[in-house]
Amino acid sequence: VLVIEYFARWDFKFLQRDLLRDRRVDAHFFLIDADKTAMKSGEPWIEGFPKTQEELNSYDLLILGDLPETFLSQAQREWVRDFVAEGGGLIHIAGRLHGEAAFTSKELDKVLPVEIERVKFPIDSPVVPTAFRPVLTPAGVRNAVMSLEDDPLDNNRVWRTLPEMYWHYPVMHLRPGAEELLVHPKDTMQVSGGPKPMPMMASHYYGKGYVLFLGFDETWRWRFNEAETYFGRFWSQAVYVAGVGRTIGTRLT
């Protein structure tokens, strides 16, 4: 697994700890806005984005966060697109700092299960954010990633009572064939049949690869009063489901 973020958001900090404790996972990490000496200190850190397509293809899963437009060259964006198309997994955690610059490029926009536009968020908004709790969809009920309890009734109860969130990235449309797993309880998107709940988490297959889009960066809140149970279970399942395709016969190297 390769995890690349701009800086150590809370989700990154707790996810890194969980991945390093999981003996099934060989995880590498790179922070763009971090001390370069620290990034050169050796595993689990790497010095930058893979230098060749072959090096990138040695991974099973990419977890990419809030990447600035200039971080990936056009060729590297094409490598990511081809990596996913040939069976690599991708989990993207949306961010508010760079307005989804990398994922609205012509090379990567169609890789995501949702259509988005660049949005500039104020650094210090005077508006007090309103708390909300995402709603699990019927597709989410059926998806193994979203199973936080073994019993379906208990799982629905958990999703109705998880700690609330305060931010999400606006989505314009759900791509054909994609599944919305979580939706906003109030915000909507405009479609031909009228307004529909806005997806906050969605998935689809791009070529042979599984892609999971998280339109928020607050899964760390799920750790509250639950001793990491739900945070850890969600991410363990997400990593397995998104990355398993490469482990069963689609690896290119």
mmCIF file of C-alpha atoms in Angstrom:
data_model
loop_
_atom_site.group_PDB
_atom_site.id
_atom_site.type_symbol
_atom_site.label_atom_id
_atom_site.label_comp_id
_atom_site.label_asym_id
_atom_site.label_seq_id
_atom_site.Cartn_x
_atom_site.Cartn_y
_atom_site.Cartn_z
ATOM 1 C CA VAL A 1 0.000 0.000 0.000
ATOM 2 C CA LEU A 2 1.260 3.469 -0.878
ATOM 3 C CA VAL A 3 -0.219 6.443 1.008
ATOM 4 C CA ILE A 4 0.495 9.977 -0.235
ATOM 5 C CA GLU A 5 -0.817 13.110 1.471
ATOM 6 C CA TYR A 6 0.009 16.793 1.432
ATOM 7 C CA PHE A 7 0.332 17.012 5.205
ATOM 8 C CA ALA A 8 -0.498 14.813 8.169
ATOM 9 C CA ARG A 9 -4.240 15.284 8.510
ATOM 10 C CA TRP A 10 -5.883 13.493 11.431
ATOM 11 C CA ASP A 11 -7.131 10.700 9.177
ATOM 12 C CA PHE A 12 -3.576 10.184 7.930
ATOM 13 C CA LYS A 13 -2.125 9.996 11.437
ATOM 14 C CA PHE A 14 -4.500 7.323 12.675
ATOM 15 C CA LEU A 15 -4.577 5.409 9.383
ATOM 16 C CA GLN A 16 -0.779 5.264 9.303
ATOM 17 C CA ARG A 17 -0.715 3.766 12.776
ATOM 18 C CA ASP A 18 -3.320 1.138 11.875
ATOM 19 C CA LEU A 19 -1.573 0.152 8.633
ATOM 20 C CA LEU A 20 1.780 -0.249 10.365
ATOM 21 C CA ARG A 21 0.201 -2.500 13.000
ATOM 22 C CA ASP A 22 -1.504 -4.708 10.392
ATOM 23 C CA ARG A 23 0.822 -7.613 9.603
ATOM 24 C CA ARG A 24 -1.036 -8.285 6.349
ATOM 25 C CA VAL A 25 -0.035 -4.891 4.956
ATOM 26 C CA ASP A 26 3.296 -3.579 3.710
ATOM 27 C CA ALA A 27 2.727 0.175 3.779
ATOM 28 C CA HIS A 28 4.832 3.083 2.533
ATOM 29 C CA PHE A 29 4.104 6.764 3.130
ATOM 30 C CA PHE A 30 5.019 10.150 1.682
ATOM 31 C CA LEU A 31 4.024 13.613 2.907
ATOM 32 C CA ILE A 32 4.487 16.417 0.385
ATOM 33 C CA ASP A 33 4.645 19.257 2.915
ATOM 34 C CA ALA A 34 7.044 17.600 5.346
ATOM 35 C CA ASP A 35 10.677 17.744 6.300
ATOM 36 C CA LYS A 36 12.627 16.296 3.366
ATOM 37 C CA THR A 37 15.183 14.754 5.700
ATOM 38 C CA ALA A 38 12.442 12.821 7.464
ATOM 39 C CA MET A 39 11.141 11.548 4.130
ATOM 40 C CA LYS A 40 14.641 10.220 3.379
ATOM 41 C CA SER A 41 14.950 8.386 6.699
ATOM 42 C CA GLY A 42 13.920 5.024 5.269
ATOM 43 C CA GLU A 43 10.904 2.740 5.636
ATOM 44 C CA PRO A 44 8.049 3.214 6.041
ATOM 45 C CA TRP A 45 8.773 6.610 4.433
ATOM 46 C CA ILE A 46 9.721 7.009 0.788
ATOM 47 C CA GLU A 47 11.387 9.990 -0.894
ATOM 48 C CA GLY A 48 8.631 10.816 -3.355
ATOM 49 C CA PHE A 49 6.214 9.530 -5.931
ATOM 50 C CA PRO A 50 7.439 6.389 -7.770
ATOM 51 C CA LYS A 51 9.914 7.308 -10.496
ATOM 52 C CA THR A 52 8.647 4.798 -13.056
ATOM 53 C CA GLN A 53 5.401 3.072 -14.026
ATOM 54 C CA GLU A 54 7.011 -0.241 -13.048
ATOM 55 C CA GLU A 55 7.773 1.030 -9.542
ATOM 56 C CA LEU A 56 4.194 2.242 -9.155
ATOM 57 C CA ASN A 57 2.875 -1.117 -10.373
ATOM 58 C CA SER A 58 4.706 -2.883 -7.547
ATOM 59 C CA TYR A 59 1.938 -1.653 -5.218
ATOM 60 C CA ASP A 60 -1.540 -3.135 -4.881
ATOM 61 C CA LEU A 61 -3.323 -0.050 -3.555
ATOM 62 C CA LEU A 62 -2.883 3.725 -3.664
ATOM 63 C CA ILE A 63 -4.399 5.928 -0.964
ATOM 64 C CA LEU A 64 -4.137 9.499 -2.245
ATOM 65 C CA GLY A 65 -5.219 12.569 -0.358
ATOM 66 C CA ASP A 66 -5.202 16.314 -0.932
ATOM 67 C CA LEU A 67 -2.644 16.603 -3.760
ATOM 68 C CA PRO A 68 -1.701 19.968 -5.285
ATOM 69 C CA GLU A 69 -1.876 20.386 -9.037
ATOM 70 C CA THR A 70 1.885 20.553 -9.473
ATOM 71 C CA PHE A 71 2.738 17.410 -7.498
ATOM 72 C CA LEU A 72 2.013 14.938 -10.295
ATOM 73 C CA SER A 73 3.229 15.496 -13.834
ATOM 74 C CA GLN A 74 0.954 14.656 -16.739
ATOM 75 C CA ALA A 75 2.864 11.407 -17.246
ATOM 76 C CA GLN A 76 2.483 10.455 -13.570
ATOM 77 C CA ARG A 77 -1.250 11.136 -13.666
ATOM 78 C CA GLU A 78 -1.413 8.802 -16.659
ATOM 79 C CA TRP A 79 0.525 6.184 -14.670
ATOM 80 C CA VAL A 80 -2.083 6.367 -11.892
ATOM 81 C CA ARG A 81 -4.915 6.075 -14.406
ATOM 82 C CA ASP A 82 -3.306 3.052 -16.072
ATOM 83 C CA PHE A 83 -2.455 1.515 -12.684
ATOM 84 C CA VAL A 84 -6.137 1.510 -11.753
ATOM 85 C CA ALA A 85 -7.362 0.439 -15.189
ATOM 86 C CA GLU A 86 -5.133 -2.636 -15.017
ATOM 87 C CA GLY A 87 -6.369 -3.746 -11.605
ATOM 88 C CA GLY A 88 -4.764 -1.513 -8.992
ATOM 89 C CA GLY A 89 -6.924 -0.190 -6.179
ATOM 90 C CA LEU A 90 -7.409 3.497 -5.410
ATOM 91 C CA ILE A 91 -8.845 5.203 -2.349
ATOM 92 C CA HIS A 92 -9.083 8.984 -2.584
ATOM 93 C CA ILE A 93 -9.691 11.138 0.495
ATOM 94 C CA ALA A 94 -10.939 14.549 -0.613
ATOM 95 C CA GLY A 95 -9.351 17.678 0.774
ATOM 96 C CA ARG A 96 -10.203 21.344 1.074
ATOM 97 C CA LEU A 97 -6.730 22.862 0.665
ATOM 98 C CA HIS A 98 -6.073 22.294 -3.046
ATOM 99 C CA GLY A 99 -9.612 22.046 -4.413
ATOM 100 C CA GLU A 100 -9.136 18.548 -5.839
ATOM 101 C CA ALA A 101 -6.647 19.908 -8.369
ATOM 102 C CA ALA A 102 -5.079 16.533 -9.217
ATOM 103 C CA PHE A 103 -8.405 14.722 -9.529
ATOM 104 C CA THR A 104 -10.096 17.267 -11.759
ATOM 105 C CA SER A 105 -7.337 16.916 -14.368
ATOM 106 C CA LYS A 106 -8.248 15.346 -17.710
ATOM 107 C CA GLU A 107 -6.109 12.301 -16.890
ATOM 108 C CA LEU A 108 -7.759 11.446 -13.559
ATOM 109 C CA ASP A 109 -11.244 12.961 -13.440
ATOM 110 C CA LYS A 110 -12.975 9.916 -14.933
ATOM 111 C CA VAL A 111 -11.147 7.545 -12.592
ATOM 112 C CA LEU A 112 -13.322 8.708 -9.697
ATOM 113 C CA PRO A 113 -16.881 7.371 -9.260
ATOM 114 C CA VAL A 114 -18.177 10.943 -8.958
ATOM 115 C CA GLU A 115 -17.977 14.120 -11.018
ATOM 116 C CA ILE A 116 -16.511 17.090 -9.161
ATOM 117 C CA GLU A 117 -15.263 20.583 -9.901
ATOM 118 C CA ARG A 118 -12.504 22.584 -8.313
ATOM 119 C CA VAL A 119 -13.738 24.464 -5.272
ATOM 120 C CA LYS A 120 -11.770 27.036 -3.303
ATOM 121 C CA PHE A 121 -12.508 26.856 0.408
ATOM 122 C CA PRO A 122 -11.690 29.797 2.702
ATOM 123 C CA ILE A 123 -8.804 29.180 5.064
ATOM 124 C CA ASP A 124 -10.676 30.723 7.977
ATOM 125 C CA SER A 125 -14.402 30.901 7.241
ATOM 126 C CA PRO A 126 -16.554 33.129 9.473
ATOM 127 C CA VAL A 127 -19.449 30.692 8.998
ATOM 128 C CA VAL A 128 -19.842 28.187 11.812
ATOM 129 C CA PRO A 129 -20.081 24.701 10.229
ATOM 130 C CA THR A 130 -23.254 22.722 10.798
ATOM 131 C CA ALA A 131 -22.859 19.225 12.149
ATOM 132 C CA PHE A 132 -24.394 16.373 10.164
ATOM 133 C CA ARG A 133 -24.370 12.596 10.097
ATOM 134 C CA PRO A 134 -24.021 10.790 6.725
ATOM 135 C CA VAL A 135 -26.808 8.386 5.764
ATOM 136 C CA LEU A 136 -26.067 4.802 4.775
ATOM 137 C CA THR A 137 -27.646 3.927 1.408
ATOM 138 C CA PRO A 138 -29.124 0.567 0.280
ATOM 139 C CA ALA A 139 -25.933 0.008 -1.761
ATOM 140 C CA GLY A 140 -23.930 0.804 1.352
ATOM 141 C CA VAL A 141 -25.862 -1.785 3.341
ATOM 142 C CA ARG A 142 -24.781 -4.435 0.815
ATOM 143 C CA ASN A 143 -21.157 -3.320 0.557
ATOM 144 C CA ALA A 144 -18.612 -5.153 2.736
ATOM 145 C CA VAL A 145 -16.619 -1.964 3.289
ATOM 146 C CA MET A 146 -19.514 -0.459 5.248
ATOM 147 C CA SER A 147 -20.055 -3.372 7.644
ATOM 148 C CA LEU A 148 -19.116 -2.018 11.076
ATOM 149 C CA GLU A 149 -21.073 -4.731 12.901
ATOM 150 C CA ASP A 150 -21.762 -8.314 11.860
ATOM 151 C CA ASP A 151 -25.497 -8.082 12.467
ATOM 152 C CA PRO A 152 -27.274 -5.871 9.848
ATOM 153 C CA LEU A 153 -29.545 -4.294 12.443
ATOM 154 C CA ASP A 154 -26.605 -3.446 14.674
ATOM 155 C CA ASN A 155 -24.729 -2.093 11.665
ATOM 156 C CA ASN A 156 -27.599 0.253 10.773
ATOM 157 C CA ARG A 157 -27.744 1.415 14.381
ATOM 158 C CA VAL A 158 -24.023 2.218 14.384
ATOM 159 C CA TRP A 159 -24.243 4.313 11.214
ATOM 160 C CA ARG A 160 -27.176 6.244 12.715
ATOM 161 C CA THR A 161 -25.211 7.030 15.888
ATOM 162 C CA LEU A 162 -21.613 7.637 14.777
ATOM 163 C CA PRO A 163 -20.164 11.050 15.715
ATOM 164 C CA GLU A 164 -21.248 13.861 13.421
ATOM 165 C CA MET A 165 -19.068 15.509 10.768
ATOM 166 C CA TYR A 166 -18.593 19.125 9.737
ATOM 167 C CA TRP A 167 -17.232 19.211 6.168
ATOM 168 C CA HIS A 168 -17.638 17.456 2.846
ATOM 169 C CA TYR A 169 -16.579 18.078 -0.749
ATOM 170 C CA PRO A 170 -19.473 18.944 -3.094
ATOM 171 C CA VAL A 171 -20.300 16.348 -5.756
ATOM 172 C CA MET A 172 -21.984 17.237 -9.050
ATOM 173 C CA HIS A 173 -22.977 13.795 -10.336
ATOM 174 C CA LEU A 174 -22.583 10.099 -9.697
ATOM 175 C CA ARG A 175 -20.961 8.376 -12.664
ATOM 176 C CA PRO A 176 -22.904 5.650 -14.523
ATOM 177 C CA GLY A 177 -22.397 2.305 -12.837
ATOM 178 C CA ALA A 178 -21.084 3.843 -9.611
ATOM 179 C CA GLU A 179 -22.633 3.146 -6.209
ATOM 180 C CA GLU A 180 -23.250 5.769 -3.558
ATOM 181 C CA LEU A 181 -22.485 4.291 -0.136
ATOM 182 C CA LEU A 182 -23.083 7.335 2.057
ATOM 183 C CA VAL A 183 -25.100 10.446 1.243
ATOM 184 C CA HIS A 184 -25.526 13.810 2.912
ATOM 185 C CA PRO A 185 -28.709 14.086 5.023
ATOM 186 C CA LYS A 186 -29.642 17.494 3.547
ATOM 187 C CA ASP A 187 -27.376 18.657 0.718
ATOM 188 C CA THR A 188 -28.422 17.626 -2.779
ATOM 189 C CA MET A 189 -27.106 17.497 -6.346
ATOM 190 C CA GLN A 190 -29.140 18.370 -9.419
ATOM 191 C CA VAL A 191 -29.877 15.523 -11.834
ATOM 192 C CA SER A 192 -32.318 15.144 -14.719
ATOM 193 C CA GLY A 193 -35.038 13.744 -12.466
ATOM 194 C CA GLY A 194 -34.671 16.504 -9.893
ATOM 195 C CA PRO A 195 -32.514 16.935 -6.779
ATOM 196 C CA LYS A 196 -31.014 13.826 -5.187
ATOM 197 C CA PRO A 197 -29.023 13.415 -1.939
ATOM 198 C CA MET A 198 -25.393 14.307 -2.491
ATOM 199 C CA PRO A 199 -22.979 11.322 -2.358
ATOM 200 C CA MET A 200 -20.351 11.544 0.356
ATOM 201 C CA MET A 201 -18.795 8.145 -0.281
ATOM 202 C CA ALA A 202 -19.006 6.278 -3.579
ATOM 203 C CA SER A 203 -17.299 3.421 -5.401
ATOM 204 C CA HIS A 204 -16.999 1.890 -8.847
ATOM 205 C CA TYR A 205 -14.675 -0.125 -11.052
ATOM 206 C CA TYR A 206 -12.479 1.810 -13.436
ATOM 207 C CA GLY A 207 -11.294 -0.854 -15.835
ATOM 208 C CA LYS A 208 -10.192 -3.711 -13.595
ATOM 209 C CA GLY A 209 -9.482 -1.550 -10.549
ATOM 210 C CA TYR A 210 -11.738 -0.702 -7.618
ATOM 211 C CA VAL A 211 -11.976 2.985 -6.684
ATOM 212 C CA LEU A 212 -13.376 4.340 -3.418
ATOM 213 C CA PHE A 213 -14.049 8.075 -3.076
ATOM 214 C CA LEU A 214 -14.342 9.646 0.389
ATOM 215 C CA GLY A 215 -15.740 13.157 0.110
ATOM 216 C CA PHE A 216 -14.707 13.973 3.682
ATOM 217 C CA ASP A 217 -11.620 13.678 5.878
ATOM 218 C CA GLU A 218 -13.210 12.995 9.244
ATOM 219 C CA THR A 219 -13.272 9.211 9.696
ATOM 220 C CA TRP A 220 -11.018 9.864 12.682
ATOM 221 C CA ARG A 221 -14.100 11.112 14.526
ATOM 222 C CA TRP A 222 -15.451 7.546 14.508
ATOM 223 C CA ARG A 223 -12.816 6.669 17.103
ATOM 224 C CA PHE A 224 -14.667 8.650 19.791
ATOM 225 C CA ASN A 225 -15.673 6.423 22.729
ATOM 226 C CA GLU A 226 -15.207 3.269 20.634
ATOM 227 C CA ALA A 227 -11.496 2.536 21.237
ATOM 228 C CA GLU A 228 -10.850 2.641 17.475
ATOM 229 C CA THR A 229 -13.216 -0.274 16.805
ATOM 230 C CA TYR A 230 -15.183 1.313 13.975
ATOM 231 C CA PHE A 231 -12.363 3.412 12.528
ATOM 232 C CA GLY A 232 -10.076 0.381 12.394
ATOM 233 C CA ARG A 233 -12.713 -1.963 10.998
ATOM 234 C CA PHE A 234 -13.764 0.450 8.269
ATOM 235 C CA TRP A 235 -10.231 1.070 7.058
ATOM 236 C CA SER A 236 -9.205 -2.563 7.290
ATOM 237 C CA GLN A 237 -12.147 -3.520 5.086
ATOM 238 C CA ALA A 238 -11.612 -0.613 2.683
ATOM 239 C CA VAL A 239 -7.946 -1.495 2.199
ATOM 240 C CA TYR A 240 -8.743 -5.169 1.647
ATOM 241 C CA VAL A 241 -11.629 -4.621 -0.778
ATOM 242 C CA ALA A 242 -9.816 -1.959 -2.817
ATOM 243 C CA GLY A 243 -6.453 -3.725 -2.869
ATOM 244 C CA VAL A 244 -7.364 -7.384 -3.184
ATOM 245 C CA GLY A 245 -7.680 -7.295 -6.983
ATOM 246 C CA ARG A 246 -3.912 -7.012 -7.400
ATOM 247 C CA THR A 247 -3.248 -9.910 -5.057
ATOM 248 C CA ILE A 248 -5.306 -12.444 -7.032
ATOM 249 C CA GLY A 249 -3.807 -12.211 -10.456
ATOM 250 C CA THR A 250 -3.763 -8.727 -11.966
ATOM 251 C CA ARG A 251 -0.326 -7.585 -10.795
ATOM 252 C CA LEU A 252 1.699 -6.202 -13.705
ATOM 253 C CA THR A 253 5.186 -6.848 -12.315
#
